[in-house]
Tab-separated table of C-alpha atoms and ligand atoms in Angstrom:
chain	number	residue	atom	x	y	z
A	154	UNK	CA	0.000	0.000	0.000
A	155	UNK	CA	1.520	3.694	-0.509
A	156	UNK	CA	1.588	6.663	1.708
A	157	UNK	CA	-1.485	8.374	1.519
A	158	UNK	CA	-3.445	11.703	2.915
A	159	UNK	CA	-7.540	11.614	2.813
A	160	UNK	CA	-9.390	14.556	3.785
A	161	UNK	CA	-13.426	14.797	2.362
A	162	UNK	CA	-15.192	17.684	3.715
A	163	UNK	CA	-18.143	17.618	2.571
A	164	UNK	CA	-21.144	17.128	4.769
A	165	UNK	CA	-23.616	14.365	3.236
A	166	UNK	CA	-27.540	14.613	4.269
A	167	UNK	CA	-29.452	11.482	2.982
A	168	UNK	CA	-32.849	10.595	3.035
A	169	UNK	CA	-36.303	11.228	2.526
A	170	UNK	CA	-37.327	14.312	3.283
A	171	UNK	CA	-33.688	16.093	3.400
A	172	UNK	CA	-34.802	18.262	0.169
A	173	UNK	CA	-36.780	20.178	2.591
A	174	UNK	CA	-33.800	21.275	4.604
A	175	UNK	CA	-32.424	22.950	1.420
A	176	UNK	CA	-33.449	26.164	2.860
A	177	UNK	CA	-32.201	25.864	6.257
A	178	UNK	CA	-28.829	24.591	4.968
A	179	UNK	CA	-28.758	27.567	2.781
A	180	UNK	CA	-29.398	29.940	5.109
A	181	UNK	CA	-26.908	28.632	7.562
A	182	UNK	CA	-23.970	29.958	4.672
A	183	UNK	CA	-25.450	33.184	3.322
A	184	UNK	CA	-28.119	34.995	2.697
A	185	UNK	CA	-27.840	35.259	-1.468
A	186	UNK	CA	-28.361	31.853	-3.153
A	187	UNK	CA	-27.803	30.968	-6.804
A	188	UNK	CA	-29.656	28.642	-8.087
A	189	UNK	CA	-28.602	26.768	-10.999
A	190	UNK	CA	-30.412	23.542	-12.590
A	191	UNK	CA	-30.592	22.183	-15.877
A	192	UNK	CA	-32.955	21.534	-19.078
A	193	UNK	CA	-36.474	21.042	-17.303
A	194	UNK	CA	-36.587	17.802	-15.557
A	195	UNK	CA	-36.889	19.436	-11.624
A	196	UNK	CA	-39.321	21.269	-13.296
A	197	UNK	CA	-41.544	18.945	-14.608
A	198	UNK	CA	-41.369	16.537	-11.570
A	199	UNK	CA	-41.226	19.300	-8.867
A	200	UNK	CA	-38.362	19.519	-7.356
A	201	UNK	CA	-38.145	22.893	-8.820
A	202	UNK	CA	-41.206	24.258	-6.637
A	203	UNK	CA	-40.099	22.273	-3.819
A	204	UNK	CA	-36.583	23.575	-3.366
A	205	UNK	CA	-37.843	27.208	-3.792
A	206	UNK	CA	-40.701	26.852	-1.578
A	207	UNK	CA	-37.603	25.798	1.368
A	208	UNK	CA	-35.618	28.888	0.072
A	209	UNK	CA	-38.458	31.500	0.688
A	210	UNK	CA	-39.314	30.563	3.676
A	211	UNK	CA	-36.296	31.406	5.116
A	212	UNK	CA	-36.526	34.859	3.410
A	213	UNK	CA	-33.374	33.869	1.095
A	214	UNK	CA	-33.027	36.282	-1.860
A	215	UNK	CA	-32.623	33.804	-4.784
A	216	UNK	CA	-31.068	34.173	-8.632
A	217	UNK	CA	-31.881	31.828	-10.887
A	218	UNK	CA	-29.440	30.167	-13.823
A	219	UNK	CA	-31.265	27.518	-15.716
A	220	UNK	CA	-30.296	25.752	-18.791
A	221	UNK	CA	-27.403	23.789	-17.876
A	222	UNK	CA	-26.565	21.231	-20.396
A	223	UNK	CA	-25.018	17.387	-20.412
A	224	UNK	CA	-21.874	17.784	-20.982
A	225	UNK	CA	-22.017	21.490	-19.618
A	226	UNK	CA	-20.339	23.867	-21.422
A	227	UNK	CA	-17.667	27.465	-20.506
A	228	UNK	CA	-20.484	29.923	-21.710
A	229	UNK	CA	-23.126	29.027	-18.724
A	230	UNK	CA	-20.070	29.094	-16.200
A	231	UNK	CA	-18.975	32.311	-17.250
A	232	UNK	CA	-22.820	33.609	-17.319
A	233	UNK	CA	-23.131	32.063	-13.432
A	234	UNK	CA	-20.038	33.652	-12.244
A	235	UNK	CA	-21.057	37.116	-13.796
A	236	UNK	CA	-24.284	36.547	-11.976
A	237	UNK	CA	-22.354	35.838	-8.765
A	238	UNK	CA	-20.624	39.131	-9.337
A	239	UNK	CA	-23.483	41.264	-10.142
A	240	UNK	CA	-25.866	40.018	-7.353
A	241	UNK	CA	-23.075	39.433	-4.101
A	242	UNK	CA	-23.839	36.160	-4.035
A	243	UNK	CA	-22.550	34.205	-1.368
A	244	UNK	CA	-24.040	30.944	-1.977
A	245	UNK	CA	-24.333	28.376	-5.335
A	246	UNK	CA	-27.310	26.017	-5.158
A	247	UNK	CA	-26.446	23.056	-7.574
A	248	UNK	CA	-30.059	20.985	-8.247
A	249	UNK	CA	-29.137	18.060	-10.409
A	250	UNK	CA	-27.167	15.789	-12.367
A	251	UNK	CA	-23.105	16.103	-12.487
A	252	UNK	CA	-23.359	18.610	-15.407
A	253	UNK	CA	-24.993	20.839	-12.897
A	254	UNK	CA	-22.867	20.186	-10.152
A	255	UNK	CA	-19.794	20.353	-11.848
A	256	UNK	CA	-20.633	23.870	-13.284
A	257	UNK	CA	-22.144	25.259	-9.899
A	258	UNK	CA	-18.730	24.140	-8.620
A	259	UNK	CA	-16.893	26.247	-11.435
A	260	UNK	CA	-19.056	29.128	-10.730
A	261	UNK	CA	-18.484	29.270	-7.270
A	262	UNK	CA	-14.402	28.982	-7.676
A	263	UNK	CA	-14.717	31.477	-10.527
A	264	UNK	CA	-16.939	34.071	-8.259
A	265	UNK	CA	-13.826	34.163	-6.322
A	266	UNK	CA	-11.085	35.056	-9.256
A	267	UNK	CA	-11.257	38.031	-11.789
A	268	UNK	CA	-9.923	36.062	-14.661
A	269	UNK	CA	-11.503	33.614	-16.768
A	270	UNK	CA	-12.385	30.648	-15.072
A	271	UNK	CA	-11.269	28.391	-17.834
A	272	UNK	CA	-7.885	29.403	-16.786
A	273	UNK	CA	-8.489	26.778	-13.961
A	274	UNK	CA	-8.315	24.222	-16.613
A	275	UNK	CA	-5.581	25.281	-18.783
A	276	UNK	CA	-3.319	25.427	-15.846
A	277	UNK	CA	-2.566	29.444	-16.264
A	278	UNK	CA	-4.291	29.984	-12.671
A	279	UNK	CA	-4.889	27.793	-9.609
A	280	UNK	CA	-8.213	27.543	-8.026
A	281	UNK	CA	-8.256	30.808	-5.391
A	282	UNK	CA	-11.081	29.432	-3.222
A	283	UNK	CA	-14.747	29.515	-3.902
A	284	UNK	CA	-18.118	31.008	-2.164
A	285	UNK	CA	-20.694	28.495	-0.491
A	286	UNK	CA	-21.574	25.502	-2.185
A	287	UNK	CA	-24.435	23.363	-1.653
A	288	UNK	CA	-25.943	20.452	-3.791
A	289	UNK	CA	-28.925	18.415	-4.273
A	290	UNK	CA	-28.239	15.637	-6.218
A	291	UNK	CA	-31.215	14.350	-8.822
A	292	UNK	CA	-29.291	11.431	-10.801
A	293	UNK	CA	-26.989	8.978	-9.249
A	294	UNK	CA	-23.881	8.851	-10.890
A	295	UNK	CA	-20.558	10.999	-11.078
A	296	UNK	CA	-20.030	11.313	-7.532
A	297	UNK	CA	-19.821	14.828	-7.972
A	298	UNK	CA	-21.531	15.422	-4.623
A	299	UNK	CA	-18.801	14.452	-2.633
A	300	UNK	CA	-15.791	14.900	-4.680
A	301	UNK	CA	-13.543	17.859	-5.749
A	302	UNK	CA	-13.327	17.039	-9.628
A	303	UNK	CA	-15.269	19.105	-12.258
A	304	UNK	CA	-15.254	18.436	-15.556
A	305	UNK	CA	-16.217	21.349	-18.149
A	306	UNK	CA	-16.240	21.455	-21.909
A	307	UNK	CA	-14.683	24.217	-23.969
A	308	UNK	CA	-17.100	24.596	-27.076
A	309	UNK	CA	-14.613	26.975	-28.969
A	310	UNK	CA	-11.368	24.473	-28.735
A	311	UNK	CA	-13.342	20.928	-28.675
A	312	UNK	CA	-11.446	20.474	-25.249
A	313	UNK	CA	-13.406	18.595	-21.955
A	314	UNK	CA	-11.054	18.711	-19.046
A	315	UNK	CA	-11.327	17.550	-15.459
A	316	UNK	CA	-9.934	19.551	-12.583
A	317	UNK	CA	-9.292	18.101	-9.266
A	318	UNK	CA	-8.818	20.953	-6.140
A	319	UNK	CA	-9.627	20.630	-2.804
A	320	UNK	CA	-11.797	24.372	-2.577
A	321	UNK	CA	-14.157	21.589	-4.985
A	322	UNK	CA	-15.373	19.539	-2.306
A	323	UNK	CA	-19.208	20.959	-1.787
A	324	UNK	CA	-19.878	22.098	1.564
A	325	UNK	CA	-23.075	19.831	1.911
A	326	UNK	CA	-24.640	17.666	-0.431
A	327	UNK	CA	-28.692	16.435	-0.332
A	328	UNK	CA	-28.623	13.125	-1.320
A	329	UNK	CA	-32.436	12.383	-1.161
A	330	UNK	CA	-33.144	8.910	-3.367
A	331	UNK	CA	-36.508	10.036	-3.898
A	332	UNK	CA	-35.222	12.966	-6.715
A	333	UNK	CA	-33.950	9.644	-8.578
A	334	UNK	CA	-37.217	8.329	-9.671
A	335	UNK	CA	-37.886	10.162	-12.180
A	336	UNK	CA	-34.202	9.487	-14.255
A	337	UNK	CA	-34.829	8.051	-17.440
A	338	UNK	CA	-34.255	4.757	-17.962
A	339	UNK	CA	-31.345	5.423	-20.127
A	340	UNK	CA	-29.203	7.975	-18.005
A	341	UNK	CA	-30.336	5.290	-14.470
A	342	UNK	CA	-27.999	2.714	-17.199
A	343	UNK	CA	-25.645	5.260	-18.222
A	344	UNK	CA	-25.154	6.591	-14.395
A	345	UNK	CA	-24.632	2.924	-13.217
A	346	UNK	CA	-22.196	2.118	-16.458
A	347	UNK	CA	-20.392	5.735	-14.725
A	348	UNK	CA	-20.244	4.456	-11.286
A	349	UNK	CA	-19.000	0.943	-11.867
A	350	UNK	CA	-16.035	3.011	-14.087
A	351	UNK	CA	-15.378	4.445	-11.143
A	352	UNK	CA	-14.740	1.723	-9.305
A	353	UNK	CA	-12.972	0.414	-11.813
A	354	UNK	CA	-10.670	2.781	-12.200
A	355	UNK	CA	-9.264	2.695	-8.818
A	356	UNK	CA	-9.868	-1.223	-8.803
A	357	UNK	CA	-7.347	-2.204	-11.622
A	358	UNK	CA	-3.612	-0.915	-10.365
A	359	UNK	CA	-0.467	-2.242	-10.005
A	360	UNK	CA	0.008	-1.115	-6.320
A	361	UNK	CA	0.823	-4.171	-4.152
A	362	UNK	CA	-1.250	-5.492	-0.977
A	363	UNK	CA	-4.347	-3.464	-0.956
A	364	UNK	CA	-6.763	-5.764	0.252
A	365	UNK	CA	-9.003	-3.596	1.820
A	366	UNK	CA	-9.278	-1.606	-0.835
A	367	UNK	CA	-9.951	-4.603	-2.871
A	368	UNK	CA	-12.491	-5.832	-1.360
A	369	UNK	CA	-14.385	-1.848	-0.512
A	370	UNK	CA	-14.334	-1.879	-4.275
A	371	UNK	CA	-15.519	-5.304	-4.879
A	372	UNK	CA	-18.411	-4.827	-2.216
A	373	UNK	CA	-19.134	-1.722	-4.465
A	374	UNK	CA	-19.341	-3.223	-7.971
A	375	UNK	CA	-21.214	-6.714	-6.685
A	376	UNK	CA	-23.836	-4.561	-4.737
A	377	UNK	CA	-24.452	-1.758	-8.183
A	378	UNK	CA	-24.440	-5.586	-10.080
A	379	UNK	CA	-26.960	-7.040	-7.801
A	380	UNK	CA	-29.274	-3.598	-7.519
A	381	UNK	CA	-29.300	-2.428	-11.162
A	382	UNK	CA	-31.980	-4.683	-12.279
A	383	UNK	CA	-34.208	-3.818	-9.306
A	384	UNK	CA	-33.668	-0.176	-10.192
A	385	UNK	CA	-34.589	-1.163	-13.596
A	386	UNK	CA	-37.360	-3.236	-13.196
A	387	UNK	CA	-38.906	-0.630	-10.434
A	388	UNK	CA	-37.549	3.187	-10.716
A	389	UNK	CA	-39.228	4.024	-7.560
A	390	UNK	CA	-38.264	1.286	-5.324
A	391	UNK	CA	-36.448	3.307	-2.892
A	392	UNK	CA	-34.415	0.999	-0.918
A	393	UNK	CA	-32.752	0.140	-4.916
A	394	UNK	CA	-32.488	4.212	-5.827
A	395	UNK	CA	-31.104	4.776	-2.557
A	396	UNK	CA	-28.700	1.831	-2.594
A	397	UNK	CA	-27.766	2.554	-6.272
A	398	UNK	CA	-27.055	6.657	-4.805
A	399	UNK	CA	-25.371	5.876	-2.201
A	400	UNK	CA	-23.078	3.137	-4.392
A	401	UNK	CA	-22.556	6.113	-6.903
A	402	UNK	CA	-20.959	8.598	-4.105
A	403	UNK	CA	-18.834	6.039	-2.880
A	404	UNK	CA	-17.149	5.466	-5.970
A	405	UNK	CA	-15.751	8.392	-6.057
A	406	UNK	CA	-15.890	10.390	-2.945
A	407	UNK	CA	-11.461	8.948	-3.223
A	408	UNK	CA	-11.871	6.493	-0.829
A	409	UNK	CA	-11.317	3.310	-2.379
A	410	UNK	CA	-8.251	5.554	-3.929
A	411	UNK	CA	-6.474	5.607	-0.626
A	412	UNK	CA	-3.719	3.354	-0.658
A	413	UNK	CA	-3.357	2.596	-4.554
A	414	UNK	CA	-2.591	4.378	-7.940
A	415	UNK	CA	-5.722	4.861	-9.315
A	416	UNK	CA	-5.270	4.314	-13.539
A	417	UNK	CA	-8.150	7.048	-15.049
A	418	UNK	CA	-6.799	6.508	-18.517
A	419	UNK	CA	-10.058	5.098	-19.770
A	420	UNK	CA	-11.825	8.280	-18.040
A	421	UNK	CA	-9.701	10.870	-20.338
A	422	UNK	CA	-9.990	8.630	-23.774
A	423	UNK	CA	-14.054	8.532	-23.539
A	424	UNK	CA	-13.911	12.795	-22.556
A	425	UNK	CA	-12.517	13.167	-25.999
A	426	UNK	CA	-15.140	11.104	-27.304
A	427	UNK	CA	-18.236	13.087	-25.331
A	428	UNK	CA	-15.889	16.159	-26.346
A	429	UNK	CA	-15.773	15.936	-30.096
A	430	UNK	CA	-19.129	13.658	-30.011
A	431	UNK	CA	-21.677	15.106	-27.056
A	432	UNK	CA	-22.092	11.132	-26.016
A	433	UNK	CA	-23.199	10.887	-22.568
A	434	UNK	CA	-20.239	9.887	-20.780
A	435	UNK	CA	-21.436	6.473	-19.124
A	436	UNK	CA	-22.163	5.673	-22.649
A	437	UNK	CA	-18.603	6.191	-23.930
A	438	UNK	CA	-17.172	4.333	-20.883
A	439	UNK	CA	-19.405	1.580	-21.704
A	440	UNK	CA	-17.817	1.586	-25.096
A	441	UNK	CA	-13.815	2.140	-24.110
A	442	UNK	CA	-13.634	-0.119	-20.725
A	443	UNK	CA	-13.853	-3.480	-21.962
A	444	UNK	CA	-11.397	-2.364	-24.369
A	445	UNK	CA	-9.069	-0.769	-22.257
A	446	UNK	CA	-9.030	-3.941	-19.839
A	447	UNK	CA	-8.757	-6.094	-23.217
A	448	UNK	CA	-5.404	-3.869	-24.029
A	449	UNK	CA	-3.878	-4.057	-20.686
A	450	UNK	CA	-4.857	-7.862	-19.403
A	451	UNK	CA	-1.251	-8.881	-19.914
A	452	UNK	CA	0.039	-5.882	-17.369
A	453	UNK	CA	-2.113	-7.084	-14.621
A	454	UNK	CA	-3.387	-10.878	-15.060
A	455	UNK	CA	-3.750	-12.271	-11.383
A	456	UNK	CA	-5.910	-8.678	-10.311
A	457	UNK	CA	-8.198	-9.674	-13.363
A	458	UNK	CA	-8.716	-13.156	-12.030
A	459	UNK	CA	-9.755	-11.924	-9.030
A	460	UNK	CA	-11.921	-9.725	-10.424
A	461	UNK	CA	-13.784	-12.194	-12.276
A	462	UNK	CA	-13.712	-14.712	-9.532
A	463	UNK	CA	-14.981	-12.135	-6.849
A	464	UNK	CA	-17.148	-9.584	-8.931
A	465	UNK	CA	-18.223	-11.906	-10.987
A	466	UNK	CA	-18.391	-15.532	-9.299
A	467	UNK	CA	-17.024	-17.216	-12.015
A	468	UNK	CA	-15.586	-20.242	-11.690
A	469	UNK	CA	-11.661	-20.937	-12.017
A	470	UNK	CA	-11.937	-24.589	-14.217
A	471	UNK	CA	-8.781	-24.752	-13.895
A	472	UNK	CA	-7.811	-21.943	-15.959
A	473	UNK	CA	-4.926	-19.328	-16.513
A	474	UNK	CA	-5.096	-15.836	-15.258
A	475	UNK	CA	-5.407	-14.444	-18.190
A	476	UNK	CA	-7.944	-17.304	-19.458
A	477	UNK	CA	-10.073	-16.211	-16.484
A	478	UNK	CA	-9.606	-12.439	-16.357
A	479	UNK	CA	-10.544	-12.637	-20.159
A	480	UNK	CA	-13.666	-14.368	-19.044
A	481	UNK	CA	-14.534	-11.253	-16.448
A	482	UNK	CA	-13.756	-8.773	-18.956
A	483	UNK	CA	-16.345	-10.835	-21.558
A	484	UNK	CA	-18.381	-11.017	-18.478
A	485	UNK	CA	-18.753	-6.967	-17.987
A	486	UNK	CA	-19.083	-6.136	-21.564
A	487	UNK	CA	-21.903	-8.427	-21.759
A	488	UNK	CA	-23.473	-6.904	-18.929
A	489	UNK	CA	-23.413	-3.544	-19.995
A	490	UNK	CA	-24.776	-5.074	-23.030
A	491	UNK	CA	-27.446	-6.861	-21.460
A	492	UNK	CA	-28.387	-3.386	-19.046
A	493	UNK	CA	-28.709	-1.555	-22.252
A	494	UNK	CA	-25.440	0.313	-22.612
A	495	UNK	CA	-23.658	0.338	-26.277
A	496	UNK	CA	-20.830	-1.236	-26.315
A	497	UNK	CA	-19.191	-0.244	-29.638
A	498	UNK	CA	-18.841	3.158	-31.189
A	499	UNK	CA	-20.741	2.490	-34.640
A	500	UNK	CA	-23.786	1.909	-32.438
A	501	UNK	CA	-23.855	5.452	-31.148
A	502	UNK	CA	-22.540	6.849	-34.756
A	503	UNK	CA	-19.067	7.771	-34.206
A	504	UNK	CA	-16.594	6.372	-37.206
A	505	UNK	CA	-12.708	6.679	-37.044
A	506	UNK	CA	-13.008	10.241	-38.823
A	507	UNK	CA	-11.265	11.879	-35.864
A	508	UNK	CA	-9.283	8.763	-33.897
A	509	UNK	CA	-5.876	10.471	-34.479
A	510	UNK	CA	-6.870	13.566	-33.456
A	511	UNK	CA	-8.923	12.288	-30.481
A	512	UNK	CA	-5.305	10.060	-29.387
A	513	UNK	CA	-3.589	13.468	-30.189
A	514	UNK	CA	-5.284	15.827	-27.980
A	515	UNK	CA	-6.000	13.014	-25.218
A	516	UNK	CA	-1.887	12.761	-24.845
A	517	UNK	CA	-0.896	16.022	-25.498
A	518	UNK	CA	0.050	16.463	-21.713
A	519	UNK	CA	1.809	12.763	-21.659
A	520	UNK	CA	1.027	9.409	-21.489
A	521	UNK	CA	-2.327	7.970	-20.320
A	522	UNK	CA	-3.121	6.099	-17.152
A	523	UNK	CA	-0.398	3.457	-14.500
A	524	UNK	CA	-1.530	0.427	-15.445
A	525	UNK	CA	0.127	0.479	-18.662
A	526	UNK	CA	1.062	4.184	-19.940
A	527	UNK	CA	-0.528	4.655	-22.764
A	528	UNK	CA	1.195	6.928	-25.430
A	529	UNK	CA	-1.061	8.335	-28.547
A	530	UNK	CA	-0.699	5.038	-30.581
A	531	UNK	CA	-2.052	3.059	-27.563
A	532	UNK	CA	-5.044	5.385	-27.353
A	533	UNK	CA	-5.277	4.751	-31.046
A	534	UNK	CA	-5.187	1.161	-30.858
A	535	UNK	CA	-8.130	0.951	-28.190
A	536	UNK	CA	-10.225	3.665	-30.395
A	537	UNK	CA	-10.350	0.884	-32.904
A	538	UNK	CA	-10.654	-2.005	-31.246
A	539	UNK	CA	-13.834	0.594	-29.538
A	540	UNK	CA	-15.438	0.221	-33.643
B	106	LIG	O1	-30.930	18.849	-17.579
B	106	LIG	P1	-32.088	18.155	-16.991
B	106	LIG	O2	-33.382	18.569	-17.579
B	106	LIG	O3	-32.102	18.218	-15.508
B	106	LIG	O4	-31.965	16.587	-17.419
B	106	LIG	C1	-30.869	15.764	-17.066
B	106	LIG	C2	-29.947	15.456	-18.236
B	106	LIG	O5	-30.640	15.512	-19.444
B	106	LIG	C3	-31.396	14.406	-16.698
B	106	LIG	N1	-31.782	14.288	-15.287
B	106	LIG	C4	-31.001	14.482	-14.194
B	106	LIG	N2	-31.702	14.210	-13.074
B	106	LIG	C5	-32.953	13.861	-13.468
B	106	LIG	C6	-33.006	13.922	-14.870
B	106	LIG	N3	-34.132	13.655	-15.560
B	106	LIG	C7	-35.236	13.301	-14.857
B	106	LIG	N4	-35.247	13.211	-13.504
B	106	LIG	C8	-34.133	13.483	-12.775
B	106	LIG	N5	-34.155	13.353	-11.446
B	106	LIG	O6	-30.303	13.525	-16.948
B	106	LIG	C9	-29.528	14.019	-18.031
B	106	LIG	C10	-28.061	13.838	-17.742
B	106	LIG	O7	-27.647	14.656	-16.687
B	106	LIG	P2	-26.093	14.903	-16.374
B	106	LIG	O8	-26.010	15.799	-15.212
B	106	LIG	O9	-25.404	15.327	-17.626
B	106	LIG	O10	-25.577	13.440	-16.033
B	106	LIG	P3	-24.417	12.931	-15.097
B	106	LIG	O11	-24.783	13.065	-13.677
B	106	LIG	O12	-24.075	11.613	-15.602
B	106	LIG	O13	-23.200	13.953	-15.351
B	106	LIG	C11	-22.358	13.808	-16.464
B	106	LIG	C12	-21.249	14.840	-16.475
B	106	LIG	O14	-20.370	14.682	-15.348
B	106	LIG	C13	-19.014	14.502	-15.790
B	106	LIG	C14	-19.220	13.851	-17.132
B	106	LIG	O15	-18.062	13.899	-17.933
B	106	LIG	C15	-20.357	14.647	-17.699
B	106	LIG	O16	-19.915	15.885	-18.177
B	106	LIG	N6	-18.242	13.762	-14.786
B	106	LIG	C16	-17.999	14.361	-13.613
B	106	LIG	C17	-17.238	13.753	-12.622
B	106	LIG	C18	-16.958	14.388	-11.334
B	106	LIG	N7	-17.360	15.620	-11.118
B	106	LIG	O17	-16.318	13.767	-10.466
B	106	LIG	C19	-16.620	12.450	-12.833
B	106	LIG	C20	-17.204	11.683	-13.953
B	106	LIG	O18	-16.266	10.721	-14.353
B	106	LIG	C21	-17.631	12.506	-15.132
B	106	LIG	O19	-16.556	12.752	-16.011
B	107	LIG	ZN1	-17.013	8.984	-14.874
């Protein structure tokens, strides 16, 4: 196991009922609240209503900033932290998916600098603090809620790039499972395809003697393996939504990181496919994974195994490592298959038009990943074994 340092700030109410305490949580920071969602969807179930009904009645003066899109772009950043500017506002109200989140978290780092906040991502400033944030979370998924990473998409140079800084962590997050039901069908699948890439990610390393790590992320993946079809059969079963939430934060609230070099390398090769494509992400990770693990099963045979004997249950037979890994990583594409995921890139339209400049851009800062470092012919390999 390495040296490691874990901090998570970020205080987590979950349950029914915790929307209502929006307000009060709100209030407890500041006394000027923006309020940024997305497309529609908290207005058409009520959320919407519902979290403004908890704002007024603690007399909170409250901007609005709708229209925040998957894969959420620099231009509604730069008009939230303009509106942060104009009104004081001391607070950022994130209700919804990771877009959402992501972007409130932007906004509320970029209230706090007088440059342009995409100079966070380009590396020309560091992040100088932020105002209050605050989340309610409506889709299960990135982890967002509980994490420090944002990811934001640059229209004008095709770039999506993550950030990772601790001022990112939201102060509290309302993880109510109830705000789930109404996710589509196909995001629930893409959010769960997100979640288990998560896991995966810091599951599949070459760091020695983590067992406890192992087996956190194993309880993760076999408990997201054995929910998803309840979630799918029922999308208001609560004790699945809130089992499936509270999976989703756990993947990536950096825990299961602790201790290990997490890999991530399949996590930057699909954000130049949602970047140049507007995929939804769990889609493209659906896609690249089995891939990736196909391209790097030689690195990393015995963890594999395991993987497919744990995660999986499937039987040794008395086969190899790499006979059984191979059967896991079958095993998962299948599955995503079989949840309704795509698992190749003609079936969500994308040809190899723009593979070498996707492998271009997605190493122009180095190699790829720790499991095996993947330079821009490696990417380009994968892309195509992705058709
Ligand atoms: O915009 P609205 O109308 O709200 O609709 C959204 C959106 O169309 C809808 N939705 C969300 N909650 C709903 C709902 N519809 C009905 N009922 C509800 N309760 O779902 C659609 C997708 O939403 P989005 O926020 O885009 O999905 P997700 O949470 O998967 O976020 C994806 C973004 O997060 C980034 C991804 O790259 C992508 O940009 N990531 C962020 C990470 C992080 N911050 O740590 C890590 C991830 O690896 C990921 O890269
Ligand atoms: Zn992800």
């Amino acid at each position: 196991m390495q040296n490691f340092e874990f901090h998570n700030p970020t205080r987590i109410l979950f349950g029914k009922g915790t929307t209502e305490r929006v307000g009060e949580v709100c209030a407890a920071l500041g006394k000027r609240v923006l309020f940024v969602y997305g497309g529609g969807s908290i207005k058409k179930n009520g959320l919407y209503d519902r979290v403004l009904q908890s704002l007024k009645k603690e007399n909170l003066e409250v901007i609005e900033l709708s229209g925040i899109k998957p894969n959420p772009t620099l231009d509604k950043v730069r008009e939230g932290v303009a509106l942060c500017q104009q009104h004081q506002i001391e607070v950022v109200l994130a209700v919804g998916g990771g877009s959402v989140l992501d972007s409130a978290k932007i906004i509320a780092a970029g209230a706090r600098y007088d440059g342009d906040p995409w100079d966070f991502f380009s590396g020309k400033a560091e992040v100088p603090g932020r105002i209050h944030l605050v989340t309610v979370l409506t889709l299960a998924a990135t982890g967002s809620e509980m994490n420090h990473n944002a990811v934001i998409t640059n229209e004008e140079t095709k770039e999506k790039l993550g950030l990772s800084h601790p001022h990112l962590f939201p102060d509290v997050s309302i993880l109510d499972p109830e705000n789930t039901f109404t996710v589509p069908r196909e995001h629930t699948v893409y959010g769960i395809v997100d979640m288990m890439a998560h896991v995966f990610e810091q599951y599949f390393h070459k760091t020695p003697e983590t067992p406890l790590q192992d087996r956190l992320s194993e309880g993760i993946m076999k408990t997201i393996i054995e929910y998803t079809p309840k979630v799918l059969a029922n999308p208001t079963d609560y004790d699945a939504r809130a089992t499936i939430m509270w999976c989703g934060t756990l993947a990536l609230n950096h825990l299961i990181e602790a201790g290990v070099e997490g890999d991530w390398s399949s996590h930057d090769i699909e954000h130049e496919l949602s970047a140049f494509y507007d995929i939804p992400h769990g889609a493209g990770l659906a896609i690249v994974f089995p891939q990736w693990m196909t391209y790097v099963l030689d690195e990393i045979p015995g963890k594999f195994a395991q993987f497919a004997e744990r995660v999986w249950e499937i039987p040794r037979n008395g086969r190899s490592d790499r006979e059984l890994g191979k059967a896991g990583i079958e095993r998962t594409r299948e599955w995503f298959r079989e949840i309704g995921a795509p698992v190749t890139l003609r079936e969500v339209g994308i040809d190899e038009r723009y593979f070498e400049l996707m492998a271009d851009k997605a190493t122009k800062r180095g190699s790829l990943g720790s499991v095996k470092k993947l330079t821009k012919e490696d990417v380009l390999a994968i892309l195509k074994m992705c058709l």
